[in-house]
Short mmCIF file of C-alpha atoms in Angstrom, two decimals:
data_model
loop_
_atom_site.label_atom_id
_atom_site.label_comp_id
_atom_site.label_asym_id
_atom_site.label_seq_id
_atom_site.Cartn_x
_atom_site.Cartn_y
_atom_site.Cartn_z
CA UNK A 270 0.00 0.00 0.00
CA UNK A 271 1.33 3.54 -1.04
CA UNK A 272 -0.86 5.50 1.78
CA UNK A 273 1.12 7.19 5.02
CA UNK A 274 0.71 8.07 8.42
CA UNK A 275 0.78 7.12 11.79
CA UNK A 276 -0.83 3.67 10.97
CA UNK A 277 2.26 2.87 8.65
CA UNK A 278 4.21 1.91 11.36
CA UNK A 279 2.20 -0.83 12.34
CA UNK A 280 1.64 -2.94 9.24
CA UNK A 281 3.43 -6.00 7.60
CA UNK A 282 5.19 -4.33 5.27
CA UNK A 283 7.64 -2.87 8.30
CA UNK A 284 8.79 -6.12 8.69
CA UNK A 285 12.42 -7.36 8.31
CA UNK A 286 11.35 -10.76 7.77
CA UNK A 287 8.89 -9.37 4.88
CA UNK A 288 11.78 -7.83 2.88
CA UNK A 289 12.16 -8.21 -0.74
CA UNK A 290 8.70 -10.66 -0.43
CA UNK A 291 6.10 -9.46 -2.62
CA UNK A 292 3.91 -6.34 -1.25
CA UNK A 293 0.58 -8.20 -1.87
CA UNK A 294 1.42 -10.64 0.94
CA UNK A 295 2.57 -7.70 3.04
CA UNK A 296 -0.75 -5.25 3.02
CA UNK A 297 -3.48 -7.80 2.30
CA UNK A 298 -4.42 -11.44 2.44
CA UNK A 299 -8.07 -12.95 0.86
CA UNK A 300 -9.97 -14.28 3.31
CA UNK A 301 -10.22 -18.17 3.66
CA UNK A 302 -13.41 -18.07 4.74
CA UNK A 303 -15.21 -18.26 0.88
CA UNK A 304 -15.65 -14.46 0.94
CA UNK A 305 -13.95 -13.11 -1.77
CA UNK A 306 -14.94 -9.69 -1.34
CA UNK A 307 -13.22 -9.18 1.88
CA UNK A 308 -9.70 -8.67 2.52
CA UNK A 309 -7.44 -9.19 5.53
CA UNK A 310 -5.06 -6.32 6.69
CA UNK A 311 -1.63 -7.73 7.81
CA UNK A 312 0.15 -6.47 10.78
CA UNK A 313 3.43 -6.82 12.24
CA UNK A 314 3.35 -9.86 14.33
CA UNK A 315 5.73 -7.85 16.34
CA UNK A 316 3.06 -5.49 17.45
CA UNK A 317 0.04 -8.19 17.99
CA UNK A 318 2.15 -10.16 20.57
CA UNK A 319 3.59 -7.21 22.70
CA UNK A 320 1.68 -7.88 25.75
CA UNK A 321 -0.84 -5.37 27.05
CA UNK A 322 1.38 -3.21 29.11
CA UNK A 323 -1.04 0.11 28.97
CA UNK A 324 -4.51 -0.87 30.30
CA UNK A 325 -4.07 0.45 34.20
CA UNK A 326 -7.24 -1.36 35.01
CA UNK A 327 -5.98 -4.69 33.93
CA UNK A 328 -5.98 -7.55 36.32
CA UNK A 329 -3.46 -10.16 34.95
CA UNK A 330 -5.50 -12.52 37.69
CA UNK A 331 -9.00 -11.66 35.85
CA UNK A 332 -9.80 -13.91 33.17
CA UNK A 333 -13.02 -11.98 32.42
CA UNK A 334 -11.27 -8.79 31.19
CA UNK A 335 -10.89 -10.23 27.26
CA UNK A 336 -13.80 -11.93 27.24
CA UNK A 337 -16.12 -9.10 27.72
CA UNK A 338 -14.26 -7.20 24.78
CA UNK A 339 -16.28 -9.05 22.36
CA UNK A 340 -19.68 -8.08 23.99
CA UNK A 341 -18.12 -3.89 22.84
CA UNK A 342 -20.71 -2.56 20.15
CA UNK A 343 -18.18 -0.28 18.58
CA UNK A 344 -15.54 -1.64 16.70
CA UNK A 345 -13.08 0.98 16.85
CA UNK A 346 -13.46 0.20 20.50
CA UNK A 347 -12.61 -3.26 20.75
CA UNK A 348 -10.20 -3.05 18.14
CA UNK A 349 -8.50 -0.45 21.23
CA UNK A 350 -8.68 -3.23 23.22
CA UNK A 351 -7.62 -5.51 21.08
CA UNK A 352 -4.01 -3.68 19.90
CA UNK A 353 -3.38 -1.59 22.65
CA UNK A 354 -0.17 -1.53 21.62
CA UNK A 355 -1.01 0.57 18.66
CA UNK A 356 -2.50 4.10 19.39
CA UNK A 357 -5.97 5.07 18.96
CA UNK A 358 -5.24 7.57 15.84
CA UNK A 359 -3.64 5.04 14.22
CA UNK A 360 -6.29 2.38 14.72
CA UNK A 361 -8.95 4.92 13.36
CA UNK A 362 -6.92 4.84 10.32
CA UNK A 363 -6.55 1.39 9.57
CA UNK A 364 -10.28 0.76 10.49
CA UNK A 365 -11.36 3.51 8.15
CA UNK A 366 -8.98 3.21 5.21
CA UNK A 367 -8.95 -0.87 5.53
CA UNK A 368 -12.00 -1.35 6.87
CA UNK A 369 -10.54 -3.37 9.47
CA UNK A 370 -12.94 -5.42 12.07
CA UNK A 371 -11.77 -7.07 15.26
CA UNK A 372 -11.47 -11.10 15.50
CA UNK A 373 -11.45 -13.73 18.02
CA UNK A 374 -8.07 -15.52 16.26
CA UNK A 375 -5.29 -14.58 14.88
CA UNK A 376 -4.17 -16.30 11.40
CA UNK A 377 -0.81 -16.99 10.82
CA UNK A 378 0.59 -16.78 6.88
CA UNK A 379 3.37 -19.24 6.28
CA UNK A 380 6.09 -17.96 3.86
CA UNK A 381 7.97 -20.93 2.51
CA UNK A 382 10.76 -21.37 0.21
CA UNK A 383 9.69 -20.13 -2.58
CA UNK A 384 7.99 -16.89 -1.22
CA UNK A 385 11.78 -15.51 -0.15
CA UNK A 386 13.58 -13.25 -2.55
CA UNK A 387 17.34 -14.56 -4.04
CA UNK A 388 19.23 -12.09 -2.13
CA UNK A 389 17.85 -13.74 1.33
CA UNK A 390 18.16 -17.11 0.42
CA UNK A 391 22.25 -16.82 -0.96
CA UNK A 392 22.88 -14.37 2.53
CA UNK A 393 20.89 -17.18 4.82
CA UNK A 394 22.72 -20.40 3.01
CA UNK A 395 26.49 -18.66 2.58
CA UNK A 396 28.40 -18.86 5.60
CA UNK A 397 29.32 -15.19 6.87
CA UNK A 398 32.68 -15.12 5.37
CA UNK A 399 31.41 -15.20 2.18
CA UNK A 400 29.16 -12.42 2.35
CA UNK A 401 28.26 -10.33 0.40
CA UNK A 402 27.06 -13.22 -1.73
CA UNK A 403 27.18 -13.40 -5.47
CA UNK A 404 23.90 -11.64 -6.57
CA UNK A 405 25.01 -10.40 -10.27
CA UNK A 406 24.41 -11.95 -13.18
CA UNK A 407 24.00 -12.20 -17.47
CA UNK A 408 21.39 -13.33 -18.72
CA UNK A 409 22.18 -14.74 -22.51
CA UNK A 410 18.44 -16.32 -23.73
CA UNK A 411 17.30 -18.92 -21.44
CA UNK A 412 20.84 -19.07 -19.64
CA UNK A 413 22.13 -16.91 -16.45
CA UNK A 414 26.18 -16.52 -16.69
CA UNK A 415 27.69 -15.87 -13.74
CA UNK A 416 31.19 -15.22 -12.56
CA UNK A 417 31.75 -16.91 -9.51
CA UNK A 418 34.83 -16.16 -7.07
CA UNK A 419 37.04 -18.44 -6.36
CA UNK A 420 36.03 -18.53 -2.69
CA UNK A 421 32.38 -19.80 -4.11
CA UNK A 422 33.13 -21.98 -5.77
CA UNK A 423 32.44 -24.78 -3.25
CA UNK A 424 29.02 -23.72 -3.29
CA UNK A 425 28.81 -23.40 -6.89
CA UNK A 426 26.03 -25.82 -7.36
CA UNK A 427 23.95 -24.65 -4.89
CA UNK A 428 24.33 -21.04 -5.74
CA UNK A 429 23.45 -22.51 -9.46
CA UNK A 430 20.12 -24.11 -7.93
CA UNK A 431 19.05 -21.23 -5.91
CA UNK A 432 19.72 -18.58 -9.48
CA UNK A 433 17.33 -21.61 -11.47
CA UNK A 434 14.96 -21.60 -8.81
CA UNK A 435 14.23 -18.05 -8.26
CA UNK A 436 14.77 -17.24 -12.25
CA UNK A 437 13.14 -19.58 -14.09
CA UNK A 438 10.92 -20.15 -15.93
CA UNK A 439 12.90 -17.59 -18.16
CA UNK A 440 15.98 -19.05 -16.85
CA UNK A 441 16.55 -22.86 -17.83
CA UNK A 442 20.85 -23.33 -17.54
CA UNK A 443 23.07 -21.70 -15.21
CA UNK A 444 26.33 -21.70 -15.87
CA UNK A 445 29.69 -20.16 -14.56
CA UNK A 446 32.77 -18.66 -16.50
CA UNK A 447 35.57 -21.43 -15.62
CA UNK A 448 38.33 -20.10 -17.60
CA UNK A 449 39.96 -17.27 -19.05
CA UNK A 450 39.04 -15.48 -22.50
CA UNK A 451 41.72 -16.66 -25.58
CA UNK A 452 41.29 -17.88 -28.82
CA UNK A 453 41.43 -15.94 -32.60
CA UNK A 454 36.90 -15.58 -30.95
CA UNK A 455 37.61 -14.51 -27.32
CA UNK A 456 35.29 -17.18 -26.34
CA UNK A 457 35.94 -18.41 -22.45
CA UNK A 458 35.20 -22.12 -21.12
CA UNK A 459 32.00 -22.57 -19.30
CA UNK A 460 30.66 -25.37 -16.85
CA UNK A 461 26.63 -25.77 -16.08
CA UNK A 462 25.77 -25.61 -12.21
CA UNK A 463 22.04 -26.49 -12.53
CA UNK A 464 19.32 -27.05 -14.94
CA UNK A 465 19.75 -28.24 -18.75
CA UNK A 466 23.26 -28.44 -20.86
CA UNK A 467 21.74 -26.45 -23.66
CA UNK A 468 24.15 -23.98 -25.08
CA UNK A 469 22.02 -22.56 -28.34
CA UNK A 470 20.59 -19.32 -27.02
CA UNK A 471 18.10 -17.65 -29.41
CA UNK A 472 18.40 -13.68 -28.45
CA UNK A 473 16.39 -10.84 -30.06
CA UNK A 474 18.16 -7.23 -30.42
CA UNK A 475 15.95 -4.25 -32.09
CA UNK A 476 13.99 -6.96 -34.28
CA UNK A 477 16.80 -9.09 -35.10
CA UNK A 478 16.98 -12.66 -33.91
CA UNK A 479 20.45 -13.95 -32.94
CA UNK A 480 20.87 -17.94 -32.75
CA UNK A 481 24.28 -18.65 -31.60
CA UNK A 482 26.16 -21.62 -29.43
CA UNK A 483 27.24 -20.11 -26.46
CA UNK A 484 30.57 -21.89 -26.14
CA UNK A 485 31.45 -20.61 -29.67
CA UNK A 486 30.56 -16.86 -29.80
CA UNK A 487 31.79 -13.92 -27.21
CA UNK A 488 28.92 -12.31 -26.16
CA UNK A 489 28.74 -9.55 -23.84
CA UNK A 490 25.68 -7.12 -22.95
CA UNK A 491 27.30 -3.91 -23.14
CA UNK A 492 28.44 -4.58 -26.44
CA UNK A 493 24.70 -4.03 -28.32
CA UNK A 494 25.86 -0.62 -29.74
CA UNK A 495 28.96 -2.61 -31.52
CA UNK A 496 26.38 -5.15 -32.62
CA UNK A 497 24.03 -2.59 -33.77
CA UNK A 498 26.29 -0.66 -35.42
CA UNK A 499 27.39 -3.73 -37.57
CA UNK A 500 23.51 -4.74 -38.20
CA UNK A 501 23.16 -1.03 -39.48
CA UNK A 502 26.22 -0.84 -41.43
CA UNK A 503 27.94 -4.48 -42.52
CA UNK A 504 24.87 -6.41 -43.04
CA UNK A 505 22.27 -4.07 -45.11
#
């Protein structure tokens, strides 16, 4: 959600954990009770389970004192009750611009494997020393190059399985740069870390389509002015 304010604070999309996960899954959630037409706000777990520190006429000994919060009329009320570690103001907002209601339950939202950005998973998995983790790459038609360093290269494979897995299905070979440029091409040695050994890349510059082997042509990005230039001039 782009809106501000003092309600901002509060929401999911504060979260560290939420980071680089997409922002639909940080404001709102469908409901899972078969109405579609209602939405679920998401806020930081780390504000629901502060404990309820500010209510001077709490009795930690009185059981009664959160079950009579569902007998409130008002809404904003028990929603007071409910979060009092969130201020009133704030709560006004959320309840008018979300249309937020109070609820007996909380419902967790598991994030799994394949809800966490790249850059998460290759910091969590690389041991500290090798941070910051490789997060560049080329992409060449269906294949990511990368150019490892020589301290990850140990994890090579997995780093290849974690670039297929958050890349494809655009991405379907990862491979890594394992030798130096030479030859009357400049072409460079490759090895595949994960998915299929398919070198023929089809790739499409300013309506041309380029069919090549990988392992036999130097290709590099930053040279489409060189290669447009040549189109332009060379091959008319």
């Amino acid at each position: 959600s782009k809106k501000k304010g003092p309600q901002k604070p509060y929401l999911a999309l504060t979260m560290k954990e939420l980071e680089g996960v997409h922002p639909r899954i940080k404001v709102v959630s469908e409901n899972g009770d078969g109405d579609k037409s209602r939405k679920r706000i998401l806020l930081s777990s780390h504000v629901l389970l502060q404990p309820n520190n500010n209510d001077a006429n709490s009795n930690s000994n009185d059981s009664n004192n959160t079950s009579n919060i569902k007998f409130i009329d008002d809404p904003l009320t028990r929603l007071i009750h409910q979060y009092p570690s969130i201020p009133p103001t704030a709560l006004q907002l959320l309840h008018s611009n979300y249309q937020i209601q109070p609820t007996n339950a909380l419902h967790p939202i598991h994030l799994t494997y394949h809800n966490q950005p790249l850059s998460r998973l290759l910091s969590t998995l690389l041991p500290p020393h090798l941070h910051p983790p490789p997060s560049s790459y080329e992409q060449i038609g269906h294949i990511a190059h990368l150019n490892l360093r020589a301290p990850h290269l140990p994890y090579k494979h997995l780093l290849g399985r974690l670039f297929l897995d958050k890349l494809s299905p655009s991405i379907r070979t990862v491979v890594n740069k394992s030798g130096e440029v030479g030859g009357p091409y400049r072409t460079y040695p490759v090895e595949v870390l994960a998915g299929e050994e398919d070198y023929a890349v089809n790739v499409t510059e300013h309506g041309v389509s380029l069919r090549f082997d990988l392992r036999k042509v130097y290709w590099c990005t930053r040279l489409e002015g060189e290669r447009t230039y040549m189109i332009e001039r060379e091959f008319r």
